[in-house]
Short mmCIF file of C-alpha atoms and ligand atoms in Angstrom, two decimals:
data_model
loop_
_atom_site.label_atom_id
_atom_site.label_comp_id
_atom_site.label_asym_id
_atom_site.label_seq_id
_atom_site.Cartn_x
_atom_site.Cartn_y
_atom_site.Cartn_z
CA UNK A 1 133.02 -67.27 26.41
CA UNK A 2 130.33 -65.00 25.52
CA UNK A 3 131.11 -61.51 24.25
CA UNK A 4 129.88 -59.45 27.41
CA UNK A 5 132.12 -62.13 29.42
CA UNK A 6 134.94 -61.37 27.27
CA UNK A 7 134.62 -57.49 26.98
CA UNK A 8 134.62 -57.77 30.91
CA UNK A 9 137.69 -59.81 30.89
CA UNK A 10 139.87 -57.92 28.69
CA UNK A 11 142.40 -55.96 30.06
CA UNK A 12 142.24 -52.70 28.29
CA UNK A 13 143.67 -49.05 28.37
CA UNK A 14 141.10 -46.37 28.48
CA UNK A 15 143.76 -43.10 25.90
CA UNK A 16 140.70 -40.83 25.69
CA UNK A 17 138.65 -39.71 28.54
CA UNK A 18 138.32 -35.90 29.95
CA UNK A 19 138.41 -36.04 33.33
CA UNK A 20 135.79 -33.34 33.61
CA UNK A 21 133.34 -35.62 31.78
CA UNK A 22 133.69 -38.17 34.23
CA UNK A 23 131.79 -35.76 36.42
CA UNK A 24 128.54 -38.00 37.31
CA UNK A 25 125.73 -36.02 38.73
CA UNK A 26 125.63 -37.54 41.96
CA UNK A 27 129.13 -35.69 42.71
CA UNK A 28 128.36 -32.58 41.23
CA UNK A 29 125.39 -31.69 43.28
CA UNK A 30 127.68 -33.43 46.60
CA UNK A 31 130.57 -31.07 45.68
CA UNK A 32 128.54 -28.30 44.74
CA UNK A 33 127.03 -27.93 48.38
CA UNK A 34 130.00 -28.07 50.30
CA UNK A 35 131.46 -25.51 47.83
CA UNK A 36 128.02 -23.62 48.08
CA UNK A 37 128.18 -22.83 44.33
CA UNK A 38 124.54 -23.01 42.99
CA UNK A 39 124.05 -25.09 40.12
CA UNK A 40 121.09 -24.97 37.54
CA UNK A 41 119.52 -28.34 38.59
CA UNK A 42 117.48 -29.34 41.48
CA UNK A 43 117.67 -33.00 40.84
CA UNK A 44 119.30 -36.23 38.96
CA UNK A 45 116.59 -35.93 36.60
CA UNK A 46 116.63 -32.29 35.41
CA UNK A 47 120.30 -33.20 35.20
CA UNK A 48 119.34 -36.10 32.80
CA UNK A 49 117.02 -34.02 30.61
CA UNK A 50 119.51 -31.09 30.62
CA UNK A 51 121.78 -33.92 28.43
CA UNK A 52 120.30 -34.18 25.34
CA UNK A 53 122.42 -33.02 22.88
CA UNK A 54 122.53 -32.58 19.24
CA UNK A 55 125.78 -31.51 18.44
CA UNK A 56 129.34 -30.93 19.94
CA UNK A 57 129.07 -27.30 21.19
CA UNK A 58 125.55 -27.90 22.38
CA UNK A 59 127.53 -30.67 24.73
CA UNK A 60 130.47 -28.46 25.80
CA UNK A 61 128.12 -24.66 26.90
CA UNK A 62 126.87 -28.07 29.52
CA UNK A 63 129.98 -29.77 30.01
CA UNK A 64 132.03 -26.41 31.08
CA UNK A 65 129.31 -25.29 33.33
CA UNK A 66 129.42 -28.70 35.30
CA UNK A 67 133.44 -27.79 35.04
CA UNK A 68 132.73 -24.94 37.20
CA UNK A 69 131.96 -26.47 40.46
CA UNK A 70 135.43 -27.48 40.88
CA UNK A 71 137.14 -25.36 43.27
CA UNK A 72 139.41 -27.26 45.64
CA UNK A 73 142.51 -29.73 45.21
CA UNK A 74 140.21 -32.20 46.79
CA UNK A 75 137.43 -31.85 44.21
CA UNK A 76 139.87 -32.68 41.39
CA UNK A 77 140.79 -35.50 43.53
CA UNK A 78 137.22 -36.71 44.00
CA UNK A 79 136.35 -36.43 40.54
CA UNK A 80 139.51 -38.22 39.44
CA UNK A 81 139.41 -41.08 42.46
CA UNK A 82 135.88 -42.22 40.89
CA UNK A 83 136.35 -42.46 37.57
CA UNK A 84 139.41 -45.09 38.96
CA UNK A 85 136.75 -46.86 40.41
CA UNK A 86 135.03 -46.91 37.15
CA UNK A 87 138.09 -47.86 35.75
CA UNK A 88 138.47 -50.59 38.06
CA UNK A 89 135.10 -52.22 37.53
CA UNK A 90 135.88 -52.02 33.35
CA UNK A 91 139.05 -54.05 34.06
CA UNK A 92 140.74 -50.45 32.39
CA UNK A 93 144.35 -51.20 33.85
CA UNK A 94 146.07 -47.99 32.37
CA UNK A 95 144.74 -45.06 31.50
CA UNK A 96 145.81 -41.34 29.87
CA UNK A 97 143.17 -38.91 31.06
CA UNK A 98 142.83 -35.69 29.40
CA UNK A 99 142.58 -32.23 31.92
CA UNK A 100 141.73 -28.76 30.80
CA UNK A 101 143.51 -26.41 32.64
CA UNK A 102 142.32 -23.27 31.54
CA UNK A 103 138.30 -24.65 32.25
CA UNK A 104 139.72 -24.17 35.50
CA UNK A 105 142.28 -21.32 35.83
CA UNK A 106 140.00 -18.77 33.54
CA UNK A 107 137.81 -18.71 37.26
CA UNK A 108 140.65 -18.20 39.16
CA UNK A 109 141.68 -21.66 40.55
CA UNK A 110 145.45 -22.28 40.21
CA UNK A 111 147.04 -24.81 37.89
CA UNK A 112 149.01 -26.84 40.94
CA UNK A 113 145.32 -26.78 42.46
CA UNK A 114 144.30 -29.25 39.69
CA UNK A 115 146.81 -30.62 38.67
CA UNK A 116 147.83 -31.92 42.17
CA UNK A 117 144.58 -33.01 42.85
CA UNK A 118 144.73 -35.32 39.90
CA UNK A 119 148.06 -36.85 40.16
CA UNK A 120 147.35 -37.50 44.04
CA UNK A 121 144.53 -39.67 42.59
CA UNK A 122 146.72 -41.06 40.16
CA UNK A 123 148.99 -42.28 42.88
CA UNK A 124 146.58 -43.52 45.06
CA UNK A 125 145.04 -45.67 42.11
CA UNK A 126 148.29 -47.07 41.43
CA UNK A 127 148.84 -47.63 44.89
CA UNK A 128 145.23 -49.14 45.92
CA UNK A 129 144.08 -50.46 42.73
CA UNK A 130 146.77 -51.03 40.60
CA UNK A 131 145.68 -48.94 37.69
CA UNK A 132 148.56 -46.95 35.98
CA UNK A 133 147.95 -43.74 34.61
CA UNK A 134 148.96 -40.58 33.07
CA UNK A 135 148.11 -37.14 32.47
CA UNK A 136 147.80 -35.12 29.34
CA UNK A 137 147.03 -31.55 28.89
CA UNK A 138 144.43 -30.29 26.52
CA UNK A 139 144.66 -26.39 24.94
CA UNK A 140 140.76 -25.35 24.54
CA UNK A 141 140.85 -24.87 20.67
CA UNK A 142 138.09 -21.92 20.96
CA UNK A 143 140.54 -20.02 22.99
CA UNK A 144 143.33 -17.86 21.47
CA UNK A 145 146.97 -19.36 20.55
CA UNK A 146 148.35 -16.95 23.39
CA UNK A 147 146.12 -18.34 26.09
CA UNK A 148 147.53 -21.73 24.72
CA UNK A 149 151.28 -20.91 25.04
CA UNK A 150 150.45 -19.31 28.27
CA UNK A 151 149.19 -22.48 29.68
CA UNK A 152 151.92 -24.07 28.24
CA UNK A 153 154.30 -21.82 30.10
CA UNK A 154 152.46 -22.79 33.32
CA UNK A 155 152.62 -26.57 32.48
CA UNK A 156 156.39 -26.43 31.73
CA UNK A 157 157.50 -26.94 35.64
CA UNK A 158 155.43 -29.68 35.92
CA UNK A 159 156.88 -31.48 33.08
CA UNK A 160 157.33 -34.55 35.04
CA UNK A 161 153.60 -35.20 35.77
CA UNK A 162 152.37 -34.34 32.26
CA UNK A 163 152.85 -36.92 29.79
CA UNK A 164 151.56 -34.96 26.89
CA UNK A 165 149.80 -32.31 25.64
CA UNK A 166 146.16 -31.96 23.36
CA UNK A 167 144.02 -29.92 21.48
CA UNK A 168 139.99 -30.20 22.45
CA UNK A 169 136.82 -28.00 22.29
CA UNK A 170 134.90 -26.68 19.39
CA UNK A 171 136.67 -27.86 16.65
CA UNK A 172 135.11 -26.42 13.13
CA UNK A 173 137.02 -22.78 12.70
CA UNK A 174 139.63 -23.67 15.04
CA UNK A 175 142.16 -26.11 13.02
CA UNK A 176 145.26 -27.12 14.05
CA UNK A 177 147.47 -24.90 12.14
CA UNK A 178 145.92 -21.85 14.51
CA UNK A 179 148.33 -23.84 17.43
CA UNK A 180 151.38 -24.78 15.54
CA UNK A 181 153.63 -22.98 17.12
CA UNK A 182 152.92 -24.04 20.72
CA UNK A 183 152.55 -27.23 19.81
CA UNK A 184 156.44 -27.05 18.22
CA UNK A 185 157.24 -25.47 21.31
CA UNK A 186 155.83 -28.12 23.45
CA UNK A 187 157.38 -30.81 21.47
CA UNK A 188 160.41 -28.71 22.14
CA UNK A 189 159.82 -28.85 25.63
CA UNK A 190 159.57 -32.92 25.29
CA UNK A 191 155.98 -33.52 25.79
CA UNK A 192 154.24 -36.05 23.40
CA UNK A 193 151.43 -35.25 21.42
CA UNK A 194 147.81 -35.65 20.24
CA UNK A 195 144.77 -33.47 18.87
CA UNK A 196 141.23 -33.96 18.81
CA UNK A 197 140.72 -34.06 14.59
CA UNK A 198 138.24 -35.20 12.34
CA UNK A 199 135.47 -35.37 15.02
CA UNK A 200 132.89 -32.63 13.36
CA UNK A 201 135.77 -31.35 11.33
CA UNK A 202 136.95 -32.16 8.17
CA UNK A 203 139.71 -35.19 6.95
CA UNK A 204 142.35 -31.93 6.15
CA UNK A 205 142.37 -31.23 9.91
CA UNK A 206 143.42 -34.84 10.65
CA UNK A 207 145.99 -33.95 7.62
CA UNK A 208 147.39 -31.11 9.87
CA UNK A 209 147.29 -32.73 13.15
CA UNK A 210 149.71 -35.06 11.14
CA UNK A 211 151.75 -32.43 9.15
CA UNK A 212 151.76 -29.50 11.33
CA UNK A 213 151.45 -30.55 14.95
CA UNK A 214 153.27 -33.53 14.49
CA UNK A 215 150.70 -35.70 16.67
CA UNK A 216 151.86 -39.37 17.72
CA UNK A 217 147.92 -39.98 18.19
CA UNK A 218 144.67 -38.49 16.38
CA UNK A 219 142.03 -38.00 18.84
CA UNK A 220 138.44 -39.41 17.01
CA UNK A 221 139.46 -39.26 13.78
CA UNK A 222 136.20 -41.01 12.18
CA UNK A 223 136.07 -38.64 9.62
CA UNK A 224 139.32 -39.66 8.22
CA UNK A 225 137.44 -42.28 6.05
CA UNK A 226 136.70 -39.12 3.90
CA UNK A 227 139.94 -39.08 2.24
CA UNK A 228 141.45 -42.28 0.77
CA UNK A 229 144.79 -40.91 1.13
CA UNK A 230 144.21 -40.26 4.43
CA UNK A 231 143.86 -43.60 5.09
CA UNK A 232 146.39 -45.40 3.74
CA UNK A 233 149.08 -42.32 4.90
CA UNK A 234 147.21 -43.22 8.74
CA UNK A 235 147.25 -47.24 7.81
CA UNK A 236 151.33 -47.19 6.92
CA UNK A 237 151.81 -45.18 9.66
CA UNK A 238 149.95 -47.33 12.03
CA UNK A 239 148.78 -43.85 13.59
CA UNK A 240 146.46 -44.59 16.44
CA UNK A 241 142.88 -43.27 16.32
CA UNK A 242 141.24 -42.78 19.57
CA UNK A 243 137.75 -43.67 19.34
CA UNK A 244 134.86 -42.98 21.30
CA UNK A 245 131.49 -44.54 20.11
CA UNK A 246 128.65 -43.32 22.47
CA UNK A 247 130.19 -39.56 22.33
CA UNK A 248 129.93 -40.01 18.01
CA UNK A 249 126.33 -41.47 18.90
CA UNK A 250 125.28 -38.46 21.68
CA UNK A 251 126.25 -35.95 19.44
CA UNK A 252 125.09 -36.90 16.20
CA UNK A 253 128.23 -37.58 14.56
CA UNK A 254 126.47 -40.71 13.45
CA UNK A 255 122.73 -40.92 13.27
CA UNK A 256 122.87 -44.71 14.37
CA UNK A 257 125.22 -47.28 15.75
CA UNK A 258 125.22 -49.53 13.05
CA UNK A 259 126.22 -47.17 11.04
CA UNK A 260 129.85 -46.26 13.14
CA UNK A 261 132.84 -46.75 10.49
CA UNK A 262 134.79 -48.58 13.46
CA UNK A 263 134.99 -51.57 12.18
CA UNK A 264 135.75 -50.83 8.25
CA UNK A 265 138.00 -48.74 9.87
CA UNK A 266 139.87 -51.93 11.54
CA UNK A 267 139.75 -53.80 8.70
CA UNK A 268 141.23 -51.14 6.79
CA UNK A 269 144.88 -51.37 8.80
CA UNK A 270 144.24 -48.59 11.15
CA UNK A 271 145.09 -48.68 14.79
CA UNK A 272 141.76 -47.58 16.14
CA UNK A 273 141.03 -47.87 20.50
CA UNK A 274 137.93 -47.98 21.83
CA UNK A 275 137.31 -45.25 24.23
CA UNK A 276 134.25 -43.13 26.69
CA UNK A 277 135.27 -39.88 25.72
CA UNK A 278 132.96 -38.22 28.28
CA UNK A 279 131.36 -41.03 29.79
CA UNK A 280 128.95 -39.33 32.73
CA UNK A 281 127.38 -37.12 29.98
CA UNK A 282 127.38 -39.78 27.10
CA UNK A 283 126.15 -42.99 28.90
CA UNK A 284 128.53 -44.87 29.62
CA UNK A 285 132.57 -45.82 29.91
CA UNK A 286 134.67 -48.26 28.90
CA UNK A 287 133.00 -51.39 28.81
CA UNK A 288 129.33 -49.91 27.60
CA UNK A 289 131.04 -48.33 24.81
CA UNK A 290 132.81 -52.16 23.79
CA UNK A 291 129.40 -53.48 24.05
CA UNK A 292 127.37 -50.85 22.48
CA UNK A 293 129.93 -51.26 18.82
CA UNK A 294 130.12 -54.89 19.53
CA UNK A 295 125.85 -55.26 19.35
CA UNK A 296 125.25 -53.28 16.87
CA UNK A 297 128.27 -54.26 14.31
CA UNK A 298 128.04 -58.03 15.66
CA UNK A 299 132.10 -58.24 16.60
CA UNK A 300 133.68 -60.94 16.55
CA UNK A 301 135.95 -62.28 19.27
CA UNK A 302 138.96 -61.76 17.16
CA UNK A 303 137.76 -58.04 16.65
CA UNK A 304 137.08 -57.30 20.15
CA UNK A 305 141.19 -58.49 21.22
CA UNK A 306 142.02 -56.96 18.50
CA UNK A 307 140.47 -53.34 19.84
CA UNK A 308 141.69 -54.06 23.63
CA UNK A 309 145.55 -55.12 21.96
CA UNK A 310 145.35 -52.05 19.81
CA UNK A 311 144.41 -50.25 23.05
CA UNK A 312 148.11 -51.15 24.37
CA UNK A 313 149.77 -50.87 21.30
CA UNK A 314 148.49 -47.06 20.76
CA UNK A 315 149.56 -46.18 24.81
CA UNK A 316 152.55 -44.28 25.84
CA UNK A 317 153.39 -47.02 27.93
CA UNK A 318 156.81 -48.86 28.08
CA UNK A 319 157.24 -51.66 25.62
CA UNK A 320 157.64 -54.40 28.15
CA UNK A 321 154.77 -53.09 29.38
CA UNK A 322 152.59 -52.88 26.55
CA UNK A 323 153.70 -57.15 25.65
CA UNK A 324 152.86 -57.86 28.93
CA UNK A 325 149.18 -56.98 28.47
CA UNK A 326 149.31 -57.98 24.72
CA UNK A 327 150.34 -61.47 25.89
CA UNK A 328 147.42 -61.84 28.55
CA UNK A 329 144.53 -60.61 25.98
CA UNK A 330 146.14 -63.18 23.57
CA UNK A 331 145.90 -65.88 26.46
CA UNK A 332 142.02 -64.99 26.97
N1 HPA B 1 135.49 -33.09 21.53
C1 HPA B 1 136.08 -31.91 21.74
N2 HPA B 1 136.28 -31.41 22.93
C2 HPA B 1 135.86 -32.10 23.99
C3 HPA B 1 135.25 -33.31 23.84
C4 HPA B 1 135.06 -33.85 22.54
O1 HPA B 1 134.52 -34.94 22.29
N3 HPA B 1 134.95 -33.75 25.09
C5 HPA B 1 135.39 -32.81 25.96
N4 HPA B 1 135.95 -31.81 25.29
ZN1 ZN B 2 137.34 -35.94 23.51
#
């Protein structure tokens, strides 16, 4: 089999994709008019241009201001229903989607607005498609540890539909320790837990996703390779590192693909996933972001299962679950 035939062919699950950054163009200037909110494009193309980015902030001022076109349950649904179809095309079978409620409820749109937009979709793509899914929460980082509890407090009736909750935006000055205590509350409250760390920040923010927030996934991570210690505490652990290889390309967290620590970092022991991150603004989902590491690292078969069983492994699915897709990527 060649490797784009078996990059198609793995089943995979997709543990680190905001929803909002599945926003293609095409939808945002379709649900844009019939929301008559004016948007500072006129076509694809400015769109395009507008995406050139150099570093993470210079990404999110563009990705929130997409964000705000989203008005109505049926938006969320839109935007959620076609990244399924993405999903579908990728051969992603399960996937754990990030949302960011406050994006959303800082203009006035309710929390049950998005969030039952999204799990509608996530029925219907279980239902039509066969993809499972699951939902987890981010706190915006940049935004105060209040605002963070408060949209906790929100969440906490909806504890069914949420599997977990995160920790995304700008990341350098906001560490974790500034959200330990909602994060102990929400661990309180049951929900599992993960933080974007070590994407522009430093290896001692991974250490206190670990130490202080208690995280049963780091979110990127890549920077991790910093600290030695670090990596054998993550490699013992087998602590799963979501990684997302056009996003570190897009915004310059490395200067070239050949030069992504992915692989070194599988061969080190680490659980590390392969993931799109923010795929409408960063060129690509699932499967482009498989074949852009396995080009320019030159993967090998065994590497690539590897990634995709990883993938499982590092989901909050059930176990029987998890060895039933383990079992068919082995089979490939
Ligand atoms: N990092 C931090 N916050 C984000 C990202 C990211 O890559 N994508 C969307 N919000
Ligand atoms: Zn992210």
């Amino acid at each position: 089999m060649s490797q784009l035939d078996l990059i198609r062919a793995l089943p995979k699950a997709e543990l680190h994709v905001h929803i909002e950054g599945t926003f293609e163009p095409e939808l945002m200037f379709a649900i844009a008019k019939r929301n008559q909110v004016v948007i500072p494009y006129e076509t694809i193309e400015d769109v395009k241009q507008a995406y050139n980015f150099h570093n993470l902030q210079s990404f999110l001022d563009i990705y929130y201001a997409g964000a705000n076109v989203l008005i109505h349950e049926q938006d969320f649904y839109d935007l959620a229903w076609a990244y399924f179809e993405k999903c579908q095309q990728d051969n992603v079978v399960h996937t754990e989607m990030f949302f960011d409620p406050q994006t959303h409820t800082v203009r006035g749109i309710a929390f049950e607005t998005v969030l039952n937009g999204l799990v509608h979709a996530c029925e219907d793509a279980k239902a039509k498609l066969g993809i499972s899914s699951e939902l987890i929460m981010c706190f915006l980082r940049h935004l105060s540890e209040a605002d963070a509890m408060e949209t906790l407090e929100q969440a906490l009736p909806f504890k069914d539909k949420i599997i977990a909750v995160g920790l995304d935006s700008s990341e350098v000055g906001h560490p974790p320790e500034k959200f330990e205590r909602v994060f102990a509350k929400a661990r309180e409250a049951g929900f599992l837990i993960v933080a974007h760390a070590g994407e522009e920040g430093p290896a001692d923010y991974v250490w206190q996703a670990l130490d202080l927030l208690k995280v049963n996934r780091i979110d990127h991570g890549v920077r991790s390779e910093e600290d030695p210690a670090l990596m054998q505490r993550l490699a013992q652990e087998r602590m799963p590192l979501t990684v997302c290889p056009l996003s570190n390309l897009k915004l310059c967290v490395v200067k070239d693909m050949r030069e992504h620590n992915i692989q070194r970092l599988l061969e080190q022991g680490l659980c590390v996933t392969v993931n799109s991150d923010d795929p409408a603004y960063f060129g690509g989902y699932m499967n482009d972001n498989f074949i852009a590491v396995a080009d320019a690292l030159d993967l090998s078969e065994g590497e690539l299962k590897k990634l995709a069983i990883n993938s499982f492994e590092a989901s909050f699915l059930e176990d029987a679950e998890k060895e039933k897709w383990i079992n068919q990527i082995h089979a490939l």
